[in-house]
Amino acid sequence: MSLPVSRRRAAAALLTASLLLPLTACGNDDGKKDAGGDVGASASAAPKAQLTVLAAASLTDVFKTAGAAYEKSHPGTKITFSFAGSQELVAQVKQGAPADALITADTKSMDSVKDQTGAPAVIAKNRLVIATTEGNPKKVDELKDLADPDLKVVLAAPEVPAGKYSKKILDDQKITVKPVSQEPNVRAVLSKVELGEADAGLVYKTDADSAPDKVDAVDIPDAQNAVASYPAASLKDSKNAAAAAAFVAWLSGPEAQKILADAGFQKP
């Protein structure tokens, strides 16, 4: 026996409603996810990159600040820095040391491992100053004063970028300096002056700025100075290629550039 038309319509409406109910429930679930359900899940599932970054010694202070800022804006990423002279960093890369990115204090060092890096980008520049013991008791006023045989001068070794820059500006001015020591990186030069083991030394401006209560800085005129460039690149053998490339790209961005500028570095 067939149902009356009105009853057939009612049954059809009830069936339609029963079929739509699960879909509506799914739609509500999706709505909750859009409102934040999936955000929390995806954040907790985000890959946690443990990056090892090889960086020039003169970046020691500023990169501690930059690293903390990057980790804050990239939850789950942890950066460990290894600071040394650029020549030491390059040697580590050539020997296959496990690392993800490299930042040197000169383009020549970076170029020497170009087959093992991505495309480098200069992230900052720097200039040399004469660092003297606090108060500048020896009255060092200009480059030629470093030639005084009674002055204890310390320089970075010639294979170190800071040493190469130092040699260049001294040679260009025809100034002969006999250093009491040649150090493996520019921070070691600064330390010698800080401790009073040397009267003066050539360091980057940012190095002298990092120890204002321990050393004085004597500016070198631009015409007599050298510009240090800092290229950064990810390493091809990195096990965290995407994360390493992201960090290197971030170094050229506004947040990192402000941190570098605040530390006294010049724009690329």
GROMACS .gro file of C-alpha atoms in nm, residues 51-55 63 70 93 97-104 109-123 230-252:
model
   54
   51LEU     CA    1   7.129   2.406   1.346
   52THR     CA    2   7.505   2.432   1.382
   53VAL     CA    3   7.636   2.760   1.242
   54LEU     CA    4   8.006   2.828   1.184
   55ALA     CA    5   8.066   3.201   1.225
   63PHE     CA    6   7.511   3.650   1.687
   70TYR     CA    7   6.563   3.379   1.559
   93VAL     CA    8   8.409   2.268   0.624
   97ALA     CA    9   8.267   1.884   1.000
   98PRO     CA   10   7.891   1.850   1.059
   99ALA     CA   11   7.742   2.198   1.021
  100ASP     CA   12   7.455   2.372   0.848
  101ALA     CA   13   7.568   2.725   0.762
  102LEU     CA   14   7.886   2.930   0.732
  103ILE     CA   15   7.951   3.302   0.782
  104THR     CA   16   8.303   3.433   0.721
  109SER     CA   17   8.742   3.253   0.256
  110MET     CA   18   8.386   3.181   0.146
  111ASP     CA   19   8.492   3.146  -0.217
  112SER     CA   20   8.746   2.880  -0.118
  113VAL     CA   21   8.459   2.642  -0.029
  114LYS     CA   22   8.211   2.750  -0.298
  115ASP     CA   23   8.164   2.388  -0.410
  116GLN     CA   24   8.034   2.304  -0.063
  117THR     CA   25   7.798   2.594  -0.007
  118GLY     CA   26   7.485   2.743  -0.149
  119ALA     CA   27   7.496   3.088  -0.308
  120PRO     CA   28   7.644   3.327  -0.048
  121ALA     CA   29   7.498   3.667   0.037
  122VAL     CA   30   7.687   3.949   0.212
  123ILE     CA   31   7.493   4.030   0.530
  230TYR     CA   32   8.062   3.909   0.577
  231PRO     CA   33   7.910   3.654   0.335
  232ALA     CA   34   7.670   3.390   0.467
  233ALA     CA   35   7.574   3.061   0.301
  234SER     CA   36   7.410   2.731   0.383
  235LEU     CA   37   7.620   2.417   0.347
  236LYS     CA   38   7.527   2.160   0.084
  237ASP     CA   39   7.594   1.869   0.321
  238SER     CA   40   7.357   2.006   0.584
  239LYS     CA   41   7.103   1.756   0.713
  240ASN     CA   42   6.870   2.050   0.776
  241ALA     CA   43   6.893   2.214   0.433
  242ALA     CA   44   6.561   2.398   0.440
  243ALA     CA   45   6.609   2.528   0.795
  244ALA     CA   46   6.968   2.634   0.720
  245ALA     CA   47   6.861   2.822   0.407
  246ALA     CA   48   6.583   2.991   0.604
  247PHE     CA   49   6.829   3.114   0.869
  248VAL     CA   50   7.071   3.247   0.609
  249ALA     CA   51   6.785   3.428   0.432
  250TRP     CA   52   6.670   3.574   0.766
  251LEU     CA   53   7.013   3.731   0.818
  252SER     CA   54   6.943   3.963   0.525
   0.00000   0.00000   0.00000
